[in-house]
Tab-separated table of C-alpha atoms and ligand atoms in Angstrom:
chain	number	residue	atom	x	y	z
A	1	MET	CA	-70.320	84.084	96.291
A	2	ASN	CA	-73.549	83.354	98.379
A	3	ARG	CA	-75.900	81.464	95.924
A	4	LEU	CA	-74.985	77.944	95.885
A	5	LEU	CA	-76.103	74.706	94.746
A	6	ILE	CA	-74.335	71.059	96.103
A	7	ILE	CA	-75.103	68.489	93.988
A	8	GLY	CA	-73.725	64.791	94.168
A	9	PRO	CA	-74.900	60.893	94.636
A	10	PRO	CA	-76.871	59.774	97.390
A	11	GLY	CA	-74.254	59.295	100.368
A	12	ALA	CA	-71.393	61.387	99.431
A	13	GLY	CA	-71.758	63.708	101.967
A	14	LYS	CA	-74.157	66.665	100.533
A	15	GLY	CA	-76.183	67.149	103.656
A	16	THR	CA	-73.688	67.159	106.393
A	17	GLN	CA	-71.457	69.326	103.915
A	18	ALA	CA	-74.239	71.707	103.634
A	19	VAL	CA	-75.180	72.640	107.040
A	20	LYS	CA	-71.139	73.239	107.951
A	21	ILE	CA	-70.794	75.653	104.551
A	22	ALA	CA	-74.061	77.089	105.294
A	23	GLU	CA	-72.984	77.954	108.680
A	24	ASN	CA	-69.471	79.515	107.615
A	25	LEU	CA	-71.485	81.619	105.027
A	26	SER	CA	-74.421	82.904	107.194
A	27	ILE	CA	-76.838	81.724	104.725
A	28	PRO	CA	-79.834	79.094	105.426
A	29	ALA	CA	-78.960	75.386	103.706
A	30	ILE	CA	-82.000	74.145	102.119
A	31	SER	CA	-82.656	70.430	101.685
A	32	THR	CA	-85.414	69.212	99.698
A	33	GLY	CA	-85.117	65.857	101.053
A	34	ASP	CA	-85.308	67.622	104.950
A	35	ILE	CA	-88.527	69.233	103.571
A	36	PHE	CA	-89.826	66.033	102.549
A	37	ARG	CA	-89.161	64.252	105.655
A	38	LYS	CA	-90.405	66.833	107.819
A	39	ASN	CA	-93.473	66.907	106.425
A	40	ILE	CA	-94.013	63.021	106.338
A	41	LYS	CA	-93.175	63.110	110.215
A	42	GLU	CA	-95.912	65.472	110.465
A	43	GLU	CA	-98.337	63.997	108.307
A	44	THR	CA	-99.006	66.946	106.037
A	45	GLU	CA	-100.509	67.105	102.336
A	46	LEU	CA	-97.409	67.943	100.967
A	47	GLY	CA	-95.880	64.436	103.147
A	48	LYS	CA	-98.758	62.356	101.908
A	49	GLU	CA	-97.833	62.982	98.135
A	50	ALA	CA	-94.218	62.641	98.666
A	51	LYS	CA	-94.053	59.723	100.944
A	52	SER	CA	-94.562	56.498	98.155
A	53	TYR	CA	-91.957	58.235	95.611
A	54	ILE	CA	-89.204	58.589	98.541
A	55	ASP	CA	-89.767	55.128	100.125
A	56	SER	CA	-89.260	54.054	96.537
A	57	GLY	CA	-86.029	55.788	95.941
A	58	ASN	CA	-87.982	57.578	92.773
A	59	LEU	CA	-88.285	61.870	92.476
A	60	VAL	CA	-91.400	63.571	93.659
A	61	PRO	CA	-92.892	64.918	90.841
A	62	ASP	CA	-91.519	68.221	89.784
A	63	SER	CA	-95.114	69.606	90.101
A	64	VAL	CA	-94.618	68.852	93.614
A	65	THR	CA	-91.229	69.852	94.341
A	66	ASN	CA	-90.782	73.011	91.800
A	67	LYS	CA	-94.033	74.642	93.978
A	68	MET	CA	-92.106	73.787	97.347
A	69	VAL	CA	-88.765	74.779	95.974
A	70	ARG	CA	-90.697	78.298	94.862
A	71	SER	CA	-92.187	78.662	97.865
A	72	ARG	CA	-88.956	78.227	100.065
A	73	LEU	CA	-86.440	80.513	97.611
A	74	SER	CA	-88.924	83.447	98.445
A	75	GLU	CA	-88.952	83.613	101.988
A	76	ASP	CA	-86.961	86.697	103.729
A	77	ASP	CA	-83.583	84.594	104.934
A	78	ALA	CA	-83.180	83.168	101.262
A	79	ALA	CA	-83.055	86.543	100.400
A	80	ASN	CA	-79.010	87.387	100.760
A	81	GLY	CA	-78.063	83.902	99.945
A	82	PHE	CA	-78.830	80.110	100.158
A	83	LEU	CA	-77.176	76.922	99.710
A	84	LEU	CA	-79.986	74.286	98.317
A	85	ASP	CA	-79.057	70.871	98.942
A	86	GLY	CA	-81.042	67.769	96.529
A	87	TYR	CA	-82.568	70.498	94.188
A	88	PRO	CA	-82.385	70.483	91.077
A	89	ARG	CA	-82.257	66.866	90.517
A	90	ASN	CA	-83.647	66.667	86.577
A	91	THR	CA	-83.278	68.946	83.585
A	92	ALA	CA	-86.171	70.244	83.595
A	93	GLN	CA	-85.635	71.611	87.538
A	94	VAL	CA	-82.555	73.457	86.134
A	95	HIS	CA	-85.222	75.206	84.231
A	96	GLU	CA	-88.006	75.586	87.271
A	97	LEU	CA	-85.062	77.324	89.206
A	98	ASP	CA	-83.623	79.829	86.736
A	99	SER	CA	-87.566	81.033	86.661
A	100	ILE	CA	-87.744	81.312	90.226
A	101	LEU	CA	-84.192	83.173	90.532
A	102	SER	CA	-85.067	85.161	87.388
A	103	ASP	CA	-88.536	86.346	89.254
A	104	LEU	CA	-86.636	87.244	92.526
A	105	SER	CA	-83.601	88.653	90.142
A	106	GLN	CA	-80.824	86.695	91.548
A	107	GLU	CA	-78.417	83.862	89.531
A	108	ILE	CA	-76.349	80.967	90.815
A	109	ASP	CA	-72.891	81.303	91.490
A	110	ARG	CA	-71.519	78.493	91.897
A	111	VAL	CA	-72.673	74.345	91.649
A	112	LEU	CA	-70.739	72.526	93.989
A	113	LEU	CA	-70.064	69.261	92.536
A	114	LEU	CA	-69.308	66.362	95.397
A	115	VAL	CA	-67.788	63.126	94.077
A	116	ALA	CA	-67.365	59.725	95.871
A	117	ASP	CA	-66.910	56.373	93.912
A	118	ASN	CA	-69.975	53.737	94.072
A	119	ASP	CA	-68.731	51.212	96.405
A	120	GLU	CA	-68.299	53.715	98.683
A	121	LEU	CA	-71.458	55.755	98.657
A	122	VAL	CA	-73.343	52.256	99.073
A	123	GLN	CA	-71.307	51.625	102.446
A	124	ARG	CA	-71.771	55.022	103.923
A	125	LEU	CA	-75.746	54.757	102.995
A	126	LEU	CA	-75.824	51.205	104.806
A	127	ASN	CA	-74.047	52.549	107.760
A	128	ARG	CA	-76.145	55.362	107.723
A	129	ALA	CA	-79.334	52.909	107.218
A	130	ALA	CA	-78.303	51.370	110.942
A	131	GLU	CA	-77.731	54.573	112.879
A	132	GLN	CA	-80.884	56.613	111.565
A	133	GLY	CA	-82.672	54.140	110.195
A	134	ARG	CA	-83.872	56.137	107.035
A	135	SER	CA	-86.756	54.424	105.022
A	136	ASP	CA	-85.115	54.741	102.034
A	137	ASP	CA	-81.790	53.866	102.870
A	138	ASN	CA	-82.039	49.681	102.466
A	139	GLU	CA	-79.399	47.901	100.045
A	140	GLU	CA	-82.231	47.299	96.994
A	141	VAL	CA	-83.554	51.384	97.163
A	142	ILE	CA	-79.997	52.629	97.775
A	143	ARG	CA	-79.181	51.035	94.402
A	144	HIS	CA	-81.877	52.616	92.680
A	145	ARG	CA	-81.718	55.737	93.993
A	146	LEU	CA	-77.874	55.639	92.654
A	147	LYS	CA	-79.488	54.818	89.217
A	148	VAL	CA	-81.963	57.482	89.148
A	149	TYR	CA	-78.825	59.714	90.278
A	150	GLU	CA	-77.127	58.560	86.983
A	151	LYS	CA	-80.163	58.846	84.910
A	152	GLU	CA	-82.009	61.520	85.633
A	153	THR	CA	-79.602	64.154	87.911
A	154	GLU	CA	-76.359	63.865	86.493
A	155	PRO	CA	-76.753	65.001	82.900
A	156	LEU	CA	-78.446	68.402	84.296
A	157	LEU	CA	-74.680	68.806	85.434
A	158	ALA	CA	-73.818	69.701	81.450
A	159	ILE	CA	-75.819	72.733	82.082
A	160	TYR	CA	-74.431	74.218	84.552
A	161	ARG	CA	-70.687	73.015	83.222
A	162	GLU	CA	-71.508	74.852	79.857
A	163	ARG	CA	-72.094	77.981	82.170
A	164	GLY	CA	-68.808	77.427	83.841
A	165	LEU	CA	-69.941	77.427	87.092
A	166	VAL	CA	-69.300	73.536	88.493
A	167	LYS	CA	-66.465	73.303	90.836
A	168	GLU	CA	-65.934	69.629	91.397
A	169	VAL	CA	-64.414	68.396	95.238
A	170	ASN	CA	-63.370	65.186	96.266
A	171	GLY	CA	-65.524	63.828	99.113
A	172	LEU	CA	-63.806	61.052	100.783
A	173	GLY	CA	-62.201	61.782	103.914
A	174	GLU	CA	-62.597	63.266	107.033
A	175	ILE	CA	-65.689	65.831	107.622
A	176	ASP	CA	-63.907	68.348	108.469
A	177	GLU	CA	-61.002	68.211	105.318
A	178	VAL	CA	-64.151	67.805	103.060
A	179	THR	CA	-65.571	70.925	104.514
A	180	GLN	CA	-62.135	72.666	103.924
A	181	ARG	CA	-61.596	71.450	100.446
A	182	ILE	CA	-65.557	73.063	99.544
A	183	LEU	CA	-64.135	76.407	101.118
A	184	GLU	CA	-61.233	76.730	98.918
A	185	ALA	CA	-63.322	75.406	95.804
A	186	LEU	CA	-65.646	78.620	96.926
A	187	LYS	CA	-62.305	81.201	97.024
B	1	AMP	P1	-82.103	63.270	99.757
B	1	AMP	O1	-82.396	63.590	100.878
B	1	AMP	O2	-81.659	64.405	99.031
B	1	AMP	O3	-81.227	61.903	99.537
B	1	AMP	O4	-83.552	63.581	98.959
B	1	AMP	C1	-84.429	62.023	99.792
B	1	AMP	C2	-85.534	62.225	98.479
B	1	AMP	O5	-86.768	62.602	98.310
B	1	AMP	C3	-84.998	61.591	96.843
B	1	AMP	O6	-84.673	60.028	96.791
B	1	AMP	C4	-86.157	62.044	96.498
B	1	AMP	O7	-87.074	60.770	96.422
B	1	AMP	C5	-87.404	62.980	97.005
B	1	AMP	N1	-86.248	63.822	96.297
B	1	AMP	C6	-85.142	65.379	97.241
B	1	AMP	N2	-85.311	65.917	96.033
B	1	AMP	C7	-86.108	65.988	95.364
B	1	AMP	C8	-85.905	66.392	94.157
B	1	AMP	N3	-85.421	68.178	93.942
B	1	AMP	N4	-87.015	66.380	93.271
B	1	AMP	C9	-87.603	65.181	93.536
B	1	AMP	N5	-87.315	64.254	94.482
B	1	AMP	C10	-86.762	64.576	95.566
């Protein structure tokens, strides 16, 4: 049980939980959002390609994102497991991930779905905006990102539900409490 996805709306706490769970399982947490942000900061070509999409709360084109994920999952540290945070984010990316993993003779063991209601999500993201100053954490972009999640990302869950891989976890509460719930869901 060490090839995992964590999916959920913006603000559900995916990034925080991904790091803690990955540490617990001794696997790398791979966040596509973090990889993009690092590239933007370092002003790489990839960063330049991604920036305008991220700042407006839209998905970076699949052609860019898929290539980046294929290359990251082929690195040595991911050979024995990984926790992917923020990918796949639409149904086309689900099929690309299938293809990447099939080339590596691997498959997904479980999909963690972290849930919280919309008002709580907006509040958390506004708090994070005040703390971290992320360029896509202002109210207008936050609302747009929630819409993008509903429209593009939510539909992909049907595919993983059909495969019997989805475990839903309540994202409300203290950070450690949520981590325990997730670890329980992985047993
Ligand atoms: P996150 O840190 O996961 O909230 O991602 C921040 C932003 O990075 C998103 O709003 C997208 O613009 C971009 N991004 C992250 N992951 C993906 C992905 N799998 N596909 C397309 N865009 C992504």
